Coordinates of C-alpha atoms in Angstrom, one line a residue:
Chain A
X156 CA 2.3 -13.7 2.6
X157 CA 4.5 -16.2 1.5
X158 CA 8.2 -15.3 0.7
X159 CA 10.0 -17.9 -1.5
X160 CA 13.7 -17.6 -2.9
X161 CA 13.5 -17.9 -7.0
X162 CA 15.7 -20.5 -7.6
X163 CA 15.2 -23.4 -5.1
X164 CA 11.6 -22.6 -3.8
X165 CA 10.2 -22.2 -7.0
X166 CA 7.8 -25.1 -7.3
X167 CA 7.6 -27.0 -10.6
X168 CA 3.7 -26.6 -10.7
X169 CA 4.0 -22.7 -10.5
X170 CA 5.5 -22.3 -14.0
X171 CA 2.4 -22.2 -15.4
X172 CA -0.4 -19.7 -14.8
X173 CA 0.3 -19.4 -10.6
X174 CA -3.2 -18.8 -8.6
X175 CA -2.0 -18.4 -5.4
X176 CA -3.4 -18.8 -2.1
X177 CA -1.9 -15.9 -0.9
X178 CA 0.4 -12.9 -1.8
X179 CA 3.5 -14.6 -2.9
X180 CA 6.9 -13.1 -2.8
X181 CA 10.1 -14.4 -4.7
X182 CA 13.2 -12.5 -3.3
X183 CA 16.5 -13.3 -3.2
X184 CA 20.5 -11.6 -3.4
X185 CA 22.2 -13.2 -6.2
X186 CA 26.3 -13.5 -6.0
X187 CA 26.5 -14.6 -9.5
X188 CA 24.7 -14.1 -12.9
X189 CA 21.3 -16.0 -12.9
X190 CA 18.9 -16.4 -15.8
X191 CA 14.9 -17.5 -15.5
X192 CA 12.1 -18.3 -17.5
X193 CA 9.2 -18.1 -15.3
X194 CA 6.5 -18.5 -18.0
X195 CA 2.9 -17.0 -17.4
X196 CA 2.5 -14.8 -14.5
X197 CA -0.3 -13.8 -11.7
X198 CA -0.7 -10.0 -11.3
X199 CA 1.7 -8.3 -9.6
X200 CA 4.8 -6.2 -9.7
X201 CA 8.9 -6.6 -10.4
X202 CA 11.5 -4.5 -9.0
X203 CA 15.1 -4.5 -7.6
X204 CA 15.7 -4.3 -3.7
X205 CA 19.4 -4.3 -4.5
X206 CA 21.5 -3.8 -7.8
X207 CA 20.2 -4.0 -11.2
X208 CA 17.9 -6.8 -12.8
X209 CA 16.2 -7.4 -16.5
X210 CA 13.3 -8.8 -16.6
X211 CA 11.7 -9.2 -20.0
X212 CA 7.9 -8.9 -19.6
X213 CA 5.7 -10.0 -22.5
X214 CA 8.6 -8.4 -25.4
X215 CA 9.4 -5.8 -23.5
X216 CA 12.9 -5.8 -21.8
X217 CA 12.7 -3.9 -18.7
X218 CA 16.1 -3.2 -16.6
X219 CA 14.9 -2.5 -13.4
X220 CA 17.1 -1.2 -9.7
X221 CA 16.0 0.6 -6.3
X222 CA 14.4 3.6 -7.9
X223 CA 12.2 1.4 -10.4
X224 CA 9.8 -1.3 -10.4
X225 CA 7.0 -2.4 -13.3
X226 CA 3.5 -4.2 -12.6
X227 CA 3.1 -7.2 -14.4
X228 CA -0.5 -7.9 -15.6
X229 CA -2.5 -11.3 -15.0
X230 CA -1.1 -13.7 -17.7
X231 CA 2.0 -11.7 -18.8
X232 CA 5.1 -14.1 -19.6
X233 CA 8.2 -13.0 -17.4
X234 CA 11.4 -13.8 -17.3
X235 CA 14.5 -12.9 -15.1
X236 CA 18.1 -12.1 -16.3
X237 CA 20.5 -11.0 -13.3
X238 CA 24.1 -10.1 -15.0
X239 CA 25.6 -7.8 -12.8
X240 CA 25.9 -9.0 -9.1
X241 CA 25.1 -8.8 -6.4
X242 CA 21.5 -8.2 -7.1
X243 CA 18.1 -8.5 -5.2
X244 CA 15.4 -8.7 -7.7
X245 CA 11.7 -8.8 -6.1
X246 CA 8.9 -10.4 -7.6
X247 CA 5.2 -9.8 -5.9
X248 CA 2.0 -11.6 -7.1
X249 CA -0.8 -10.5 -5.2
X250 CA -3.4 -13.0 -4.5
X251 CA -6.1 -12.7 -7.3
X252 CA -9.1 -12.7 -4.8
X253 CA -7.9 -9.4 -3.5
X254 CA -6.9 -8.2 -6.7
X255 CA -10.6 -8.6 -7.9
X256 CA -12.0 -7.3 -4.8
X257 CA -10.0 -4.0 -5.4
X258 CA -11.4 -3.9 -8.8
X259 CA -15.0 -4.8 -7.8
X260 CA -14.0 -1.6 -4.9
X261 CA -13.1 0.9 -7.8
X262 CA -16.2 -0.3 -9.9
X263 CA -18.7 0.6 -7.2
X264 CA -17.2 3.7 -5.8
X265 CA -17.0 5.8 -10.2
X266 CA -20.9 4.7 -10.3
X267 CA -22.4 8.0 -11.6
X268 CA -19.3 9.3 -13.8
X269 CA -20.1 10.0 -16.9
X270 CA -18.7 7.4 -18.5
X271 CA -18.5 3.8 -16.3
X272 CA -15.5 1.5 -16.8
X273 CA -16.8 -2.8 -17.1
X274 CA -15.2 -4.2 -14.1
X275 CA -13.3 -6.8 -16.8
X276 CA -11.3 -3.0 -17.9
X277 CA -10.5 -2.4 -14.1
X278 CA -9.1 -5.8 -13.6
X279 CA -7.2 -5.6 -16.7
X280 CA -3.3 -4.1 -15.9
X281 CA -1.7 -4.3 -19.2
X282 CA -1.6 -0.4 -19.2
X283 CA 0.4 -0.2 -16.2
X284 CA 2.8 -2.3 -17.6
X285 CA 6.0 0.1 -17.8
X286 CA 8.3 1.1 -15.8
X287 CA 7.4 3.8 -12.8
X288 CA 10.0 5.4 -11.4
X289 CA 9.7 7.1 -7.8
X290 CA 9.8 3.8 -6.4
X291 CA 10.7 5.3 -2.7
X292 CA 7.2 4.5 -0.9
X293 CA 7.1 0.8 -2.6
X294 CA 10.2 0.5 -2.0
X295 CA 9.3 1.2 1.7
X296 CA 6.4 -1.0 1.8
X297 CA 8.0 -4.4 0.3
X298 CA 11.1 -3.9 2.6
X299 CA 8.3 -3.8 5.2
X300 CA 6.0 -6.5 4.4
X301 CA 9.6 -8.7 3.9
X302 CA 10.6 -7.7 7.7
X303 CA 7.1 -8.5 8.8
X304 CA 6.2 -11.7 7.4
X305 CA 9.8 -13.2 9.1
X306 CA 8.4 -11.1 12.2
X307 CA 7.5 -12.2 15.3
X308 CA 5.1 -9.5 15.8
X309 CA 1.6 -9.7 16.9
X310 CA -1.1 -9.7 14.2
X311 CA 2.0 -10.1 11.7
X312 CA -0.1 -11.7 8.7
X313 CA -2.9 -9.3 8.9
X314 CA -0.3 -6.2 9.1
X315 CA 2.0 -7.7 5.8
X316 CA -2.0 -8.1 4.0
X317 CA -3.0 -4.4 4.9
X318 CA 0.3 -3.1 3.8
X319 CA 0.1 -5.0 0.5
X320 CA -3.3 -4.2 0.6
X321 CA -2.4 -0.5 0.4
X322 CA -0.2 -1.1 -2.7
X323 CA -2.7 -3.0 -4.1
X324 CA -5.3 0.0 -3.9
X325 CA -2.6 2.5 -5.2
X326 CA -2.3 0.3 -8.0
X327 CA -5.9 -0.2 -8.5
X328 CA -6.6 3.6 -8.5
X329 CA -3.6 4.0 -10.9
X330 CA -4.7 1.8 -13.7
X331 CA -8.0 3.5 -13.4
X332 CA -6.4 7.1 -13.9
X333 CA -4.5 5.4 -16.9
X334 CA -8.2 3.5 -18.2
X335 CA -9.6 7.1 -17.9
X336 CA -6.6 9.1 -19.9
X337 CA -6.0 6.6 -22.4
X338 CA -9.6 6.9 -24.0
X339 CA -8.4 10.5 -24.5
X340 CA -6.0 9.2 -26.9
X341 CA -6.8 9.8 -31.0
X342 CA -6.5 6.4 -32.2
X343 CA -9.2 3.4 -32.9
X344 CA -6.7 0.4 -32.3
X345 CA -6.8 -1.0 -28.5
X346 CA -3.0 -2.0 -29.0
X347 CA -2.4 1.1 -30.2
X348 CA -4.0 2.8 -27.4
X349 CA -2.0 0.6 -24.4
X350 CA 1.5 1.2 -26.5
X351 CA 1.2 4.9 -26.8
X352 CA -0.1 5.2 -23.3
X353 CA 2.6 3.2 -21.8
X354 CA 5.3 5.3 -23.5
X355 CA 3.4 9.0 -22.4
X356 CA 3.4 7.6 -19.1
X357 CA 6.9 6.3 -18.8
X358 CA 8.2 9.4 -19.9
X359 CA 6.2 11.1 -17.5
X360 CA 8.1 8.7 -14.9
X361 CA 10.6 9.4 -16.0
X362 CA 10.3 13.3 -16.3
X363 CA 9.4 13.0 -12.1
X364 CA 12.5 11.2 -11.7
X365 CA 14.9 14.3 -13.7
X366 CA 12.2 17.2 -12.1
X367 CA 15.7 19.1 -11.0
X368 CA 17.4 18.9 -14.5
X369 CA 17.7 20.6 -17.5
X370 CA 16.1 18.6 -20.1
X371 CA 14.6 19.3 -24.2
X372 CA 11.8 18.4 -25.3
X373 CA 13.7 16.6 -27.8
X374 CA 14.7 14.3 -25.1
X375 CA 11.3 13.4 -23.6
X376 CA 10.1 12.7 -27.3
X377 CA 13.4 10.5 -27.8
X378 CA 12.3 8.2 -24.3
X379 CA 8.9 8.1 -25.5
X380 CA 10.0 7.0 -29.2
X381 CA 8.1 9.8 -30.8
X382 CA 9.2 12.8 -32.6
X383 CA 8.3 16.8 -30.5
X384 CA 5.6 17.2 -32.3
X385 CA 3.9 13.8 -32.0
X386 CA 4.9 13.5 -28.1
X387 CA 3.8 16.9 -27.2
X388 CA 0.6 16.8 -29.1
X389 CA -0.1 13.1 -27.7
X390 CA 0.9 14.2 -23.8
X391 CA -1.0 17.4 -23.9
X392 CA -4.1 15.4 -25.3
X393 CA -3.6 12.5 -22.6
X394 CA -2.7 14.6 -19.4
X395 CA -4.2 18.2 -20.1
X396 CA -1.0 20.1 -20.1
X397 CA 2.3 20.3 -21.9
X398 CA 5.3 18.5 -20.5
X399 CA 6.7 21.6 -20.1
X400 CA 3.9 23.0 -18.1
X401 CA 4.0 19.4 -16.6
X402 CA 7.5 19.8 -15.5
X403 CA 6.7 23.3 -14.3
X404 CA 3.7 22.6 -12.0
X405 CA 6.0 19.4 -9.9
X406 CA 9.0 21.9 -9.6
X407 CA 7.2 24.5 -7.7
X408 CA 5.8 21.7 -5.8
X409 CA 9.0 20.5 -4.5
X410 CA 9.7 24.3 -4.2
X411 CA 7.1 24.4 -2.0
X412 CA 7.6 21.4 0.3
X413 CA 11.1 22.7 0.7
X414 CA 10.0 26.1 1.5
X415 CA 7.8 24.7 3.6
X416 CA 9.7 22.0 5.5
X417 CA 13.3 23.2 5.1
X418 CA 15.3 26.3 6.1
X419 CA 17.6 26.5 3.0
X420 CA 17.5 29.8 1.5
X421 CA 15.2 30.8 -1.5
X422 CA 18.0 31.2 -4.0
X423 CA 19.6 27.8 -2.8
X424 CA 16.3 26.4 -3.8
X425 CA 15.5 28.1 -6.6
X426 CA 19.2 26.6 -8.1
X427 CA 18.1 23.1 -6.9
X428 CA 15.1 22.6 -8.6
X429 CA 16.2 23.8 -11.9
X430 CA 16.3 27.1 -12.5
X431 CA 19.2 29.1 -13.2
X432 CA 18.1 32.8 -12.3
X433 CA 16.4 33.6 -9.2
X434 CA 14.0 36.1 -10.6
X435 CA 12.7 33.6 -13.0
X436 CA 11.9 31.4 -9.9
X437 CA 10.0 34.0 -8.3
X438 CA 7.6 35.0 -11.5
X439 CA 6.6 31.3 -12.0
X440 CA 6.3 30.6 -8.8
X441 CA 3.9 34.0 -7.5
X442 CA 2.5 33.3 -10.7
X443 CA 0.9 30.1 -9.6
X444 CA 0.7 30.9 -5.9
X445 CA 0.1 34.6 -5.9
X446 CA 2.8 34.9 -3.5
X447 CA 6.2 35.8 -3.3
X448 CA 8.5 32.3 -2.2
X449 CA 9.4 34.4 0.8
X450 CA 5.8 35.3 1.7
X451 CA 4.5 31.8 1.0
X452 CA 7.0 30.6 3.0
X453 CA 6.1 33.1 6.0
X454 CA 2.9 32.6 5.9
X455 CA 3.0 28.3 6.3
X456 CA 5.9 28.9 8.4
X457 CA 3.2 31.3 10.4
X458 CA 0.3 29.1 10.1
Chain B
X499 CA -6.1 -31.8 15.2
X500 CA -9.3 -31.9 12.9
X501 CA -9.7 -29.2 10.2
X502 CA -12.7 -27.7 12.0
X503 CA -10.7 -27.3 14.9
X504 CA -8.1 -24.9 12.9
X505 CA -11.3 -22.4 11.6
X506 CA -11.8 -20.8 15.1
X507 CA -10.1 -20.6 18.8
X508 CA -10.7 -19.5 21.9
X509 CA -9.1 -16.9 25.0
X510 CA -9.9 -16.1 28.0
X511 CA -8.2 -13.6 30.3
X512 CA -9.5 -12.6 34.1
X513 CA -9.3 -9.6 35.3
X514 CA -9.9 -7.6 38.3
X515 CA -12.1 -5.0 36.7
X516 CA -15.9 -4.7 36.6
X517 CA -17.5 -5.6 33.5
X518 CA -19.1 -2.3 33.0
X519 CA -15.7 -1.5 32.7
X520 CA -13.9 -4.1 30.6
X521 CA -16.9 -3.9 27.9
X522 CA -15.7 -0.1 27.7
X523 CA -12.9 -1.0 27.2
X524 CA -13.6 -3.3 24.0
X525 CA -16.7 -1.1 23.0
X526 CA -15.5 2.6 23.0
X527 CA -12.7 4.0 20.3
X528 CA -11.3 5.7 23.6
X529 CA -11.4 2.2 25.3
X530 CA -9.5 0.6 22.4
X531 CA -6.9 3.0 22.3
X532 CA -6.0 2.3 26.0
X533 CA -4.8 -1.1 25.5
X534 CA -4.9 -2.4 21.9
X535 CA -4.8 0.3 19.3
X536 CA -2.6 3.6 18.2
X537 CA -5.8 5.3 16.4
X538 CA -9.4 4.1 16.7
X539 CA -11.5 5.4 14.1
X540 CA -14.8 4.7 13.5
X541 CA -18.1 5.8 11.8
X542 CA -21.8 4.6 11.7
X543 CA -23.7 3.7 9.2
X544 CA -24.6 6.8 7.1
X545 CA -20.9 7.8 7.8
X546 CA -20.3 9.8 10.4
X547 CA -17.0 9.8 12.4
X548 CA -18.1 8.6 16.1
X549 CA -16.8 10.3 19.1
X550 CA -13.9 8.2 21.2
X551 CA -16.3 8.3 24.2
X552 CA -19.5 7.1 22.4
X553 CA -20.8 3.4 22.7
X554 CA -20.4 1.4 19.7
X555 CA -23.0 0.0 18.1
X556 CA -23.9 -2.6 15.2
X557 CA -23.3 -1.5 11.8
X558 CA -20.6 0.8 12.8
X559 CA -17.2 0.5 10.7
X560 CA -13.5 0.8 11.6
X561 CA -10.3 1.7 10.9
X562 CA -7.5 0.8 13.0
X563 CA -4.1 1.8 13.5
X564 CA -1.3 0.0 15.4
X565 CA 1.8 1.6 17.4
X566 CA 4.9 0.5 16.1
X567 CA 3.1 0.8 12.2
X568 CA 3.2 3.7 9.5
X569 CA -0.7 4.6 8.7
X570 CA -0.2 2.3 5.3
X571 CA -1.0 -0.7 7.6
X572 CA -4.9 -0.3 8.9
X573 CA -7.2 -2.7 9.4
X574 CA -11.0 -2.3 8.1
X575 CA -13.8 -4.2 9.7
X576 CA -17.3 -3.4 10.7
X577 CA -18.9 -3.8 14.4
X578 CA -21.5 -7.1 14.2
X579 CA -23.3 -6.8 17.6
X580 CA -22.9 -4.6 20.4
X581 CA -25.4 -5.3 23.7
X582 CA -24.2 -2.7 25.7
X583 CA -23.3 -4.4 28.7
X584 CA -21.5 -8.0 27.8
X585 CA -21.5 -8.8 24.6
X586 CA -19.0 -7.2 21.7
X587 CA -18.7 -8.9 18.1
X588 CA -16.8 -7.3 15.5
X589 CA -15.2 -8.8 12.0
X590 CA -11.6 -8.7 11.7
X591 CA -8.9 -10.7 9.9
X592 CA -9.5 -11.9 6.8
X593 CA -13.1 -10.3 7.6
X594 CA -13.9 -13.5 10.3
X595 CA -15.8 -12.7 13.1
X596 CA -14.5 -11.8 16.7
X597 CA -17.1 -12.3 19.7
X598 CA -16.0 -11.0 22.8
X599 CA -18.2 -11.7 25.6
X600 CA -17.8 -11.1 29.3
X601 CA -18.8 -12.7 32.5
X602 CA -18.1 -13.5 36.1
X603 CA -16.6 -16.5 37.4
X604 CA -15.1 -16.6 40.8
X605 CA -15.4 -13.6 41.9
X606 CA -13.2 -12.5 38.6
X607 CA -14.3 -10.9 35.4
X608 CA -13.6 -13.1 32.5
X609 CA -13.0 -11.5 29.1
X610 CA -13.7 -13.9 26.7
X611 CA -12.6 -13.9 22.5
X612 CA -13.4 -15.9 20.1
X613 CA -11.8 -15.9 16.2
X614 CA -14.1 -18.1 14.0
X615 CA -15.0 -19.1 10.1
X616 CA -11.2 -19.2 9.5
X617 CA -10.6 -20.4 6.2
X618 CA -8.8 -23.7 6.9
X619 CA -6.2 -24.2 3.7
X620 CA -3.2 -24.8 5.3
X621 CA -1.5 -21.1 4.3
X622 CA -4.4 -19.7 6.2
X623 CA -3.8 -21.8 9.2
X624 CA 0.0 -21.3 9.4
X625 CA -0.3 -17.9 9.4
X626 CA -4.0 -16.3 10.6
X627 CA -4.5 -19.5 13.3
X628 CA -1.4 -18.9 14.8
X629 CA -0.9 -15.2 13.7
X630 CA -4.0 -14.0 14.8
X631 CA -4.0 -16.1 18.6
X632 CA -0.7 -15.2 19.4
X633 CA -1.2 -11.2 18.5
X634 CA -4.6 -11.5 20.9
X635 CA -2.7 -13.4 23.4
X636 CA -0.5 -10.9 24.1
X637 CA -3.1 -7.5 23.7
X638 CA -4.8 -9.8 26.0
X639 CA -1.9 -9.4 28.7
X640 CA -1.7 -6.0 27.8
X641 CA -6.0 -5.1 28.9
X642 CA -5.4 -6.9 31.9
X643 CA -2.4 -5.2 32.7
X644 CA -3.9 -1.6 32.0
X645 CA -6.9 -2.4 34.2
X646 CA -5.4 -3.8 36.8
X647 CA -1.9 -1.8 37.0
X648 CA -1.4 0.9 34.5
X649 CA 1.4 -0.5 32.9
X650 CA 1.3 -0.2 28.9
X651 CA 3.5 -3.1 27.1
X652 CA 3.0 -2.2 24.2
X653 CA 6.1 -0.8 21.8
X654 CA 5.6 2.2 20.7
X655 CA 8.3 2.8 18.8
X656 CA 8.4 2.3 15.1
X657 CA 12.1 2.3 14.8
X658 CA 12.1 -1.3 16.5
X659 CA 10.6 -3.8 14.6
X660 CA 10.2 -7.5 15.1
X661 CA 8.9 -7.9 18.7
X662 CA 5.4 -9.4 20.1
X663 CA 4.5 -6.4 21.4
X664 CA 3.6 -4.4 18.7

């Protein structure tokens, strides 16, 4: 992998449609604002290692920082807008070759579902094109693959192309998932289809990112730019389950990992994933595990 | 230097080991993990997970792990040709093959690797050429230095970062 710095490494020829080589990576901390066009794009992903950056992908204006990053699709136009410094904005193209291998990967592997995606769908990103928020493991593995590829470690190329490898693949799988819930969705027009999927599945971001707080539905609807009725019926159609059930099921996941992995006590944990009455805590949660939190937590603690 | 000369290279490392044992060594996922890998995973052809003992064999595939690394960076490859006795080829970076083949010469036992098909663009050179030849250089150190000595140098730590020995 290549790491360039956006302003001064950015060759002239690469404004255009950049095939690269290799994975490319523009990084670098701005000290004052800074403003890019960077025209059409390979595919790839943008995100903050630092601050806060906009980047306007296609017309949508992103602002991105550490707990955020958005994958740009092959042929997107970007651009870069850094007001508030200091600032480390991240841009990763993969190298397409790889790209298309993960995609000819994915198309081999769903042969015998019931209904097979072209491998032209599978290569096509524009439906992962929002903002995911989470961002902790890629996060993790661009800070990596930066440390590597100035590394003096053995075998250092091959380790920075598994590790992007690996975000490649969870991107790959991802934009399948999204491929396979956006046919779900009620409507004939494809632009239709990729607008109303990328708002469902922001705000489902999103909704990861505020698990612990106390939010209407009102709000989701208002991040998804729907009314209720349209955003629940939509995201019950698209994901199976009502936000609120949504909401519901990653709660008493964290619940779980904290019961699990922590020794904080049951009504502690209870208050910090949400809920304000203890016994409320305990029905929904030996309602899906068919244990009390204290025996669930005996019994993993025991195992 | 010629471009041809930047799609392969050559190492050779003596040791004082038989070469019953060095091919182990190379040829057994128990033998890897000794000197060169953190996990050495692999499977044959219909897919079944080999045993860390067992001789490997053409057709089998791999997955590698490396101290000093988080399980997000593995390597994938595929044993070419296994003899049995001398002769180990497996693919590796960018999917080019690795022949490791081993011999006597003056009384020693030579272990002998060679990368080829390296794609010669000049990114690829830069950075698998030298990459790659430097990272077997010094896991070359490291087998001799298990067979002959015991000693592991290899960081297992994944808390420090940036050294050649991980």
């Amino acid at each position: 992998m290549v790491i360039r710095p956006i302003v001064s490494g950015f060759p002239p020829n690469m404004h255009k449609v950049p095939v690269f080589a290799d994975h490319l990576m523009l990084a670098q901390r701005f000290e004052h604002p800074f403003s890019q066009e960077l025209g059409l794009t390979g595919f790839g992903l943008v995100t903050c290692l630092e601050g806060e950056a906009q980047f306007m992908i296609n017309d949508q204006r992103l602002l991105l920082n550490t707990s955020s990053f958005a994958v740009i699709n092959r042929g997107s136009r970007l651009m870069i807008n850094v007001d508030e410094t200091p600032a480390r904005p991240v841009l990763l193209f993969f190298r397409s070759i790889l790209a298309d291998v993960v995609a000819a990967e994915i198309f081999h592997r769903q042969s015998g579902h019931d209904k097979e995606l072209s491998y032209a769908e599978l290569k096509d990103y524009r439906l992962t094109e929002y903002v995911h928020y989470t961002h902790a493991s890629v996060k993790e593995v661009l800070e990596q693959a930066i440390q590597l590829s100035q590394s003096c470690a053995s075998f250092q190329a091959l380790k920075t192309d598994a590790l992007l490898r690996s975000l490649l693949q969870s991107l790959g799988q991802e934009n399948y998932q999204a491929i396979a819930v956006s046919a779900r969705l009620p409507v004939v027009k494809q632009s239709t289809r990729v607008d109303l999927y990328k708002r469902l599945s922001h705000t489902k971001s999103w909704m990861d990112e505020h698990l612990t707080e106390d939010i209407s539905l009102e709000d989701y609807a208002d991040m998804a730019l729907m009314n209720p009725a349209h955003f629940l019926r939509n995201f019950k159609t698209a994901f199976g389950i009502t936000p609120h059930q949504y909401m519901m099921e990653r709660r008493l996941e964290l619940a779980k990992k904290l019961l699990q992995n922590t020794r904080q006590p049951v009504q502690e944990i209870s208050e910090q994933i949400g809920f304000d009455v203890l016994s409320s805590f305990s029905y929904q949660f030996k309602k899906q595990e068919g244990l009390s939190p204290s025996q669930f937590r005996k019994q993993v603690t025991t195992d | 230097m010629e471009e041809s000369q930047w799609s392969k290279f050559k190492l050779r490392v003596n040791l004082n080991a038989s070469v019953e044992e060095a091919y182990r060594c190379w040829a057994t996922p128990a033998g890897l993990e000794e000197w060169f890998l953190r996990d050495a995973s692999f499977k044959d052809a219909a897919g079944n997970a080999k045993d860390k003992n067992t001789l490997l064999q053409e057709g089998d595939t791999y997955q590698w792990l490396w101290y000093g690394y988080p399980d997000s960076v593995m390597e994938k490859g595929t044993v070419l040709k296994a003899n049995g006795k001398d002769e180990f080829v497996f693919t590796f970076s960018l999917g080019c093959p690795v022949t490791i083949s081993i011999y006597k010469e003056a009384g020693e036992t030579i272990v002998q690797l060679v990368e080829s098909d390296l794609p010669t663009d000049q990114g690829t050179m830069l950075q698998h050429f030298v990459g790659d030849s430097k990272g077997w250089i010094f896991y070359l150190a490291n087998l001799k230095s298990i067979l002959e000595g015991g000693l592991d140098l290899r960081n297992k730590k994944e808390e420090l970062v940036d050294v050649i020995t991980a």
